[in-house]
Amino acid sequence: MKLDARPRSFPAPALDGIPLLVPVVLTAGVLAAGFFDAIPENMIGGLAVIVGLGMLLGPLGNRLPVISKIGGGALICLMVPSILVYLGAFDENTLAAASALMKQANFLYFVICTLVVGSILGMSRKVMIGGLIRIFPPLLLGTVIAVSVGIAVAMAFGYGFHRALFYIVVPIIGGGIGEGVIPLSSAYASALGGQQADFVAELIPAAIIGNIAAVITAGVLRRLGDRRPHLDGGGQLVKVPSADTGPAEPAPRDPAAPPRNHALGVLLICGMFVLATLLEHAVHLPAPVLVIIMSVLCKLFGVFPPVVEDSVRGVYTVISKHFIYPTMIGLGLLYLPLQSIIGVLSVGYVIACVAVVLSMAATGYVVGRAIGMYPVDAALVTVCHSGLGGTGDVAILSASNRMNLMPFAQISTRIGGVTTVISAAALIKVWQG
């Protein structure tokens, strides 16, 4: 009997067909460089930090028991970096590099703008119009019920009406930190007296807890959609005959079609945002809202030929497939300060915040189903009103794998948030008066 003397080969661990050793070694090298202050504090250094961690933590979260069913990779990419920052695991050089990309270079807005423009231009006109018309009933009713339920639950745990409304409910549905908490803190300081920074510290915890609850809710909604496909549009809001629209994801490209020009796609996406910024001062609407309006009008009137729309869709595909988890890493590193919520944590406080989010999602589900929307997708768009602005939209839609809902999520967040901030600023002056 002859023995085979050849060494046996075992398949190396792989990540989407890529040897796992490659991103592990590269990411370890980048993080090690941070301890020597060797990471460039610019776009290159920032991408090196977030892409490596995103490639590793995202798939890990999708494979973990329990976690994979309530947000998976999105939840892990959001929470693990935030926890590590709180524990002091990252050096200043690493955080500065990530900040240079996410804040100074505003990579987050590029991602959001790509998802908005790409999904609108790649969407059926009938689906787009139907979604825009029907999004407002669940959003409006969801806000009313969320405010009522949030106040009732908070008061049941001993909070006063004033505290429950202005310091728990309003910051959750105010549209994020930059667009919600900051202007709210200014209005509160003006009406009540005191320092704006003190009000920021009181408002941020509810906004953060609400965002985390919204991400987990999105993961649960995705699980519900997987189990009951008839409730789930897979990123399509309105139920229409199959002949009127294609699937939520685009069909395979025709090999005879002209090649995608990704540079043209990037130019169109960035150009739309620049034009929106130019118009912002004239029409007094935020640039992200104007990007949605401009994209809708371009799609509605067929401004761009199919080859241009396809190029934009190509950039959208790259970003939505490969850069969402890295973006979540950046959000966890910089936009989710756990130290802000540690001091106010209590059972009643957390339950009140969660009640706001769940009532928003439940109302969106019920109302959406009643008016001919896919209830899971309607609930996801509605619950985006309780997220941290654009940051929360990315996290929520990533947890539910519905990035093509970004235009509707932005409407929910921006319009809902602005309305909340204006209303709360007016009410607190009346209350004080």
XYZ file of C-alpha atoms in Angstrom, residues 17-430:
414
model
C -13.969 35.132 -3.060
C -11.038 37.197 -1.711
C -8.473 35.518 0.581
C -9.361 36.747 4.073
C -5.678 37.152 4.916
C -5.347 40.106 2.521
C -7.792 42.554 4.183
C -6.777 41.342 7.642
C -3.082 42.080 7.070
C -3.731 45.389 5.341
C -6.173 46.580 8.015
C -3.812 45.531 10.808
C -1.020 47.454 9.088
C -3.150 50.599 8.821
C -4.191 50.459 12.476
C -0.594 49.813 13.543
C 0.503 52.847 11.547
C -1.896 54.928 13.602
C 0.105 54.267 16.770
C 3.098 55.841 15.038
C 1.065 58.822 13.775
C 1.779 57.631 10.235
C -1.755 57.616 8.769
C -2.196 60.601 6.438
C -4.934 62.833 7.821
C -6.676 63.181 4.481
C -8.991 61.239 2.186
C -6.432 58.470 1.544
C -5.807 57.845 5.226
C -9.500 57.994 6.058
C -10.421 55.474 3.357
C -7.658 53.153 4.548
C -9.167 53.190 8.045
C -12.854 52.727 7.260
C -12.670 50.402 4.236
C -10.585 47.735 5.935
C -12.685 47.692 9.100
C -15.888 47.718 7.053
C -14.786 44.770 4.926
C -14.147 42.721 8.066
C -16.860 43.778 10.529
C -19.748 43.915 8.040
C -19.609 40.256 6.939
C -18.885 39.243 10.540
C -22.095 40.893 11.727
C -24.076 39.121 9.018
C -22.846 35.767 10.301
C -23.333 36.254 14.052
C -26.328 34.521 15.641
C -29.123 36.860 16.804
C -27.205 39.951 15.621
C -27.630 38.890 11.988
C -31.405 39.030 12.478
C -31.597 42.540 13.985
C -29.304 44.589 11.793
C -26.323 42.325 11.215
C -23.355 43.989 9.587
C -24.838 47.486 9.829
C -25.346 47.207 13.591
C -21.871 45.778 14.169
C -20.191 48.400 11.951
C -22.045 51.143 13.791
C -21.706 49.969 17.393
C -18.306 48.246 17.605
C -16.267 51.321 16.519
C -18.353 53.516 18.829
C -17.697 51.200 21.772
C -13.977 51.020 20.936
C -13.760 54.826 20.779
C -15.476 55.034 24.164
C -12.929 52.546 25.552
C -10.030 54.538 24.078
C -8.913 51.771 21.714
C -8.216 54.129 18.788
C -5.379 56.645 18.767
C -5.897 60.276 17.798
C -4.174 59.869 14.424
C -6.619 57.162 13.321
C -9.646 59.210 14.377
C -8.239 62.351 12.740
C -7.795 60.503 9.443
C -11.379 59.227 9.578
C -12.604 62.722 10.460
C -10.751 64.251 7.522
C -12.645 61.924 5.178
C -16.080 61.889 6.799
C -16.323 65.506 7.950
C -13.814 67.705 6.128
C -14.140 65.892 2.782
C -17.824 65.146 3.563
C -17.688 61.595 2.226
C -21.018 60.897 3.961
C -22.825 63.436 1.782
C -21.211 61.959 -1.325
C -22.566 58.525 -0.376
C -26.051 59.894 0.361
C -26.111 61.971 -2.823
C -25.025 58.946 -4.882
C -27.767 56.794 -3.379
C -30.421 59.472 -3.934
C -29.531 60.406 -7.523
C -28.691 56.845 -8.592
C -31.851 55.304 -7.196
C -34.158 58.004 -8.594
C -32.660 57.908 -12.090
C -32.790 54.115 -12.039
C -36.405 54.003 -10.874
C -39.621 53.574 -12.838
C -41.445 56.908 -13.235
C -44.732 55.365 -12.065
C -43.131 53.879 -8.935
C -41.383 57.176 -8.187
C -44.543 59.276 -8.499
C -46.668 56.791 -6.552
C -44.115 56.628 -3.741
C -43.760 60.405 -3.479
C -47.522 60.878 -3.293
C -48.187 58.141 -0.739
C -45.237 58.674 1.584
C -46.832 61.570 3.448
C -49.896 59.912 5.109
C -47.854 57.309 7.046
C -45.196 59.920 7.830
C -47.693 62.466 9.173
C -49.803 60.007 11.153
C -46.686 58.187 12.356
C -45.279 61.419 13.751
C -48.503 62.268 15.602
C -48.776 58.793 17.144
C -45.074 58.617 17.977
C -45.260 61.939 19.834
C -48.347 60.841 21.749
C -46.999 57.405 22.663
C -43.551 58.748 23.557
C -44.991 61.360 25.924
C -47.366 58.849 27.521
C -44.636 56.253 28.141
C -42.175 58.833 29.485
C -44.774 60.261 31.850
C -45.592 56.718 33.034
C -41.968 56.486 34.192
C -42.154 59.762 36.105
C -41.058 62.344 33.533
C -43.035 65.566 33.283
C -44.876 66.519 30.096
C -42.387 69.284 29.277
C -39.385 67.007 29.769
C -40.948 64.148 27.838
C -41.858 66.246 24.816
C -38.902 68.599 24.427
C -36.024 66.435 25.694
C -37.008 62.880 24.729
C -39.494 62.851 21.832
C -38.456 65.951 19.852
C -34.700 65.151 19.572
C -35.516 61.660 18.256
C -37.663 62.986 15.397
C -35.765 66.248 14.907
C -33.688 65.103 11.936
C -30.307 64.294 13.476
C -27.623 66.217 15.309
C -26.531 68.859 12.812
C -30.006 69.489 11.413
C -31.963 68.789 14.611
C -30.160 68.885 17.939
C -28.002 71.926 17.162
C -30.827 74.267 16.038
C -33.064 72.905 18.812
C -30.416 73.656 21.438
C -30.108 77.193 20.106
C -33.882 77.699 20.252
C -34.061 76.253 23.766
C -31.221 78.467 24.973
C -32.905 81.531 23.489
C -36.280 80.739 25.042
C -35.190 79.364 28.409
C -31.826 81.030 28.963
C -28.565 79.237 29.621
C -25.764 77.883 27.459
C -26.437 76.137 24.158
C -23.799 73.477 24.952
C -25.759 72.423 28.040
C -28.896 71.833 25.970
C -26.902 69.885 23.362
C -25.723 67.525 26.108
C -29.345 66.987 27.210
C -30.737 66.405 23.720
C -28.108 64.110 22.174
C -28.746 60.979 24.320
C -32.356 60.560 23.135
C -31.337 61.083 19.506
C -28.627 58.415 19.747
C -30.773 55.854 21.565
C -33.577 56.435 19.064
C -31.190 55.864 16.173
C -29.909 52.590 17.611
C -33.498 51.439 18.193
C -34.388 52.392 14.600
C -31.479 50.356 13.210
C -32.542 47.281 15.182
C -36.166 47.816 14.122
C -35.049 47.942 10.492
C -33.271 44.625 10.905
C -36.408 43.062 12.386
C -38.534 44.472 9.545
C -36.175 42.944 7.008
C -36.536 39.600 8.770
C -40.327 39.958 8.641
C -40.141 40.693 4.912
C -38.014 37.598 4.349
C -40.575 35.427 6.111
C -43.631 37.023 4.476
C -42.657 38.101 0.964
C -46.134 39.400 0.131
C -45.581 42.215 2.663
C -42.201 43.177 1.275
C -41.537 45.208 -1.878
C -37.782 44.669 -1.655
C -37.154 48.412 -1.917
C -40.324 49.263 -3.860
C -42.903 51.295 -1.958
C -46.029 51.107 -4.094
C -47.831 48.029 -5.364
C -48.212 48.350 -9.117
C -48.792 45.781 -11.883
C -45.586 43.983 -12.824
C -45.852 45.258 -16.369
C -45.477 48.838 -15.130
C -42.181 48.447 -13.386
C -39.155 46.279 -13.132
C -37.755 44.625 -10.027
C -36.258 46.672 -7.198
C -32.797 45.765 -8.422
C -31.933 46.439 -12.057
C -31.941 43.577 -14.513
C -28.606 42.366 -15.937
C -27.207 44.834 -18.425
C -27.488 44.201 -22.131
C -24.000 43.210 -23.379
C -24.625 45.348 -26.452
C -25.289 48.464 -24.349
C -22.613 51.203 -24.310
C -20.109 50.793 -21.464
C -20.791 52.704 -18.290
C -18.748 55.862 -17.856
C -18.285 56.067 -14.092
C -16.510 59.416 -14.347
C -19.616 60.855 -16.013
C -21.744 59.343 -13.266
C -19.613 60.961 -10.550
C -19.717 64.290 -12.400
C -23.508 64.212 -12.590
C -23.891 63.264 -8.924
C -21.456 65.889 -7.661
C -22.714 68.482 -10.150
C -26.268 68.042 -8.884
C -25.130 68.694 -5.317
C -23.111 71.764 -6.333
C -26.113 73.192 -8.208
C -28.327 72.430 -5.211
C -25.884 74.296 -2.960
C -26.016 77.246 -5.347
C -29.823 77.276 -5.257
C -29.982 76.747 -1.496
C -29.639 80.446 -0.700
C -32.206 81.471 -3.314
C -35.042 79.055 -2.480
C -34.186 78.540 1.229
C -34.303 74.752 1.115
C -31.459 72.467 2.254
C -29.193 71.217 -0.545
C -30.029 67.506 0.088
C -33.747 68.261 -0.375
C -33.016 70.196 -3.568
C -31.001 67.249 -4.905
C -34.105 65.073 -4.492
C -36.329 67.622 -6.226
C -33.885 68.116 -9.104
C -33.429 64.369 -9.574
C -37.189 63.790 -9.602
C -37.705 66.515 -12.200
C -34.888 65.147 -14.374
C -36.404 61.658 -14.249
C -39.949 62.926 -14.771
C -39.102 64.924 -17.904
C -36.451 62.540 -19.272
C -33.672 65.152 -19.136
C -30.868 62.594 -19.368
C -30.600 59.883 -22.033
C -30.553 56.237 -20.878
C -26.778 55.924 -21.314
C -26.216 58.771 -18.827
C -28.700 57.328 -16.320
C -26.946 53.971 -16.669
C -23.581 55.568 -15.862
C -25.026 57.102 -12.697
C -26.552 53.749 -11.815
C -23.097 52.205 -12.179
C -21.663 54.540 -9.519
C -24.690 53.809 -7.327
C -24.043 50.075 -7.662
C -20.407 50.414 -6.601
C -21.219 52.581 -3.583
C -24.233 50.555 -2.412
C -22.426 47.234 -2.799
C -18.949 47.996 -1.486
C -18.905 51.232 0.529
C -21.923 51.099 2.856
C -20.220 49.110 5.604
C -17.104 51.322 5.479
C -19.382 54.365 5.718
C -21.023 52.808 8.770
C -17.578 52.424 10.337
C -16.994 56.148 9.877
C -20.366 56.918 11.450
C -19.600 54.718 14.437
C -16.175 56.312 14.928
C -17.334 59.921 14.728
C -21.101 60.350 14.960
C -22.174 58.038 17.798
C -20.600 59.316 21.040
C -21.559 56.751 23.666
C -20.136 58.907 26.446
C -23.062 61.273 25.857
C -25.677 58.700 26.857
C -23.963 56.838 29.696
C -24.921 59.430 32.315
C -28.646 59.494 31.493
C -29.282 55.797 30.951
C -32.253 54.460 32.873
C -34.874 51.848 32.122
C -37.645 54.406 31.742
C -35.592 56.698 29.514
C -34.627 53.904 27.130
C -38.143 52.451 27.002
C -39.607 55.883 26.197
C -37.116 56.346 23.343
C -37.824 52.873 21.977
C -41.570 53.503 22.215
C -41.241 56.534 19.924
C -39.423 54.473 17.293
C -41.692 51.420 17.474
C -44.873 53.478 17.264
C -43.455 55.286 14.216
C -42.658 51.986 12.500
C -45.966 50.349 13.445
C -47.983 53.304 12.140
C -46.051 53.330 8.874
C -46.697 49.616 8.510
C -50.454 49.837 9.138
C -51.114 53.025 7.162
C -48.864 51.937 4.303
C -50.722 48.651 3.983
C -54.072 50.437 4.045
C -53.197 52.755 1.136
C -51.655 50.167 -1.183
C -47.981 50.357 -0.189
C -45.773 47.450 0.754
C -46.051 47.655 4.553
C -42.479 46.626 5.335
C -41.014 49.256 3.017
C -43.498 51.903 4.190
C -42.516 51.189 7.802
C -38.817 51.475 6.938
C -39.237 54.865 5.284
C -41.403 56.126 8.145
C -38.973 54.965 10.826
C -36.203 56.949 9.136
C -37.868 59.990 10.703
C -36.542 58.736 14.037
C -32.931 58.352 12.857
C -29.915 60.644 13.050
C -30.570 62.547 9.823
C -28.603 61.357 6.804
C -26.396 59.342 9.155
C -29.424 57.471 10.444
C -30.854 56.932 6.961
C -27.681 55.143 5.861
C -27.659 53.007 9.009
C -31.361 52.126 8.891
C -31.458 51.278 5.192
C -28.209 49.348 5.458
C -29.644 47.216 8.263
C -32.675 46.482 6.077
C -30.704 46.152 2.803
C -32.937 48.777 1.164
C -30.509 51.463 0.000
C -32.725 52.194 -3.021
C -35.270 53.702 -0.611
C -32.859 56.542 0.151
C -34.799 59.267 -1.736
C -37.947 58.538 0.278
C -35.934 58.182 3.493
C -34.379 61.589 2.905
C -37.823 63.139 2.453
C -38.966 61.504 5.691
C -35.888 62.698 7.554
C -35.430 66.175 6.088
C -39.019 67.372 5.804
C -40.097 65.615 8.988
C -37.061 66.934 10.850
C -37.424 70.539 9.697
C -41.118 70.523 10.591
C -40.328 69.128 14.035
C -37.595 71.685 14.751
C -39.733 74.648 13.676
C -42.732 73.409 15.665
C -40.691 72.693 18.808
C -38.923 76.070 18.640
C -42.288 77.846 18.422
C -43.917 75.733 21.126
C -41.147 76.171 23.675
C -41.387 79.961 23.300
C -45.134 79.779 23.886
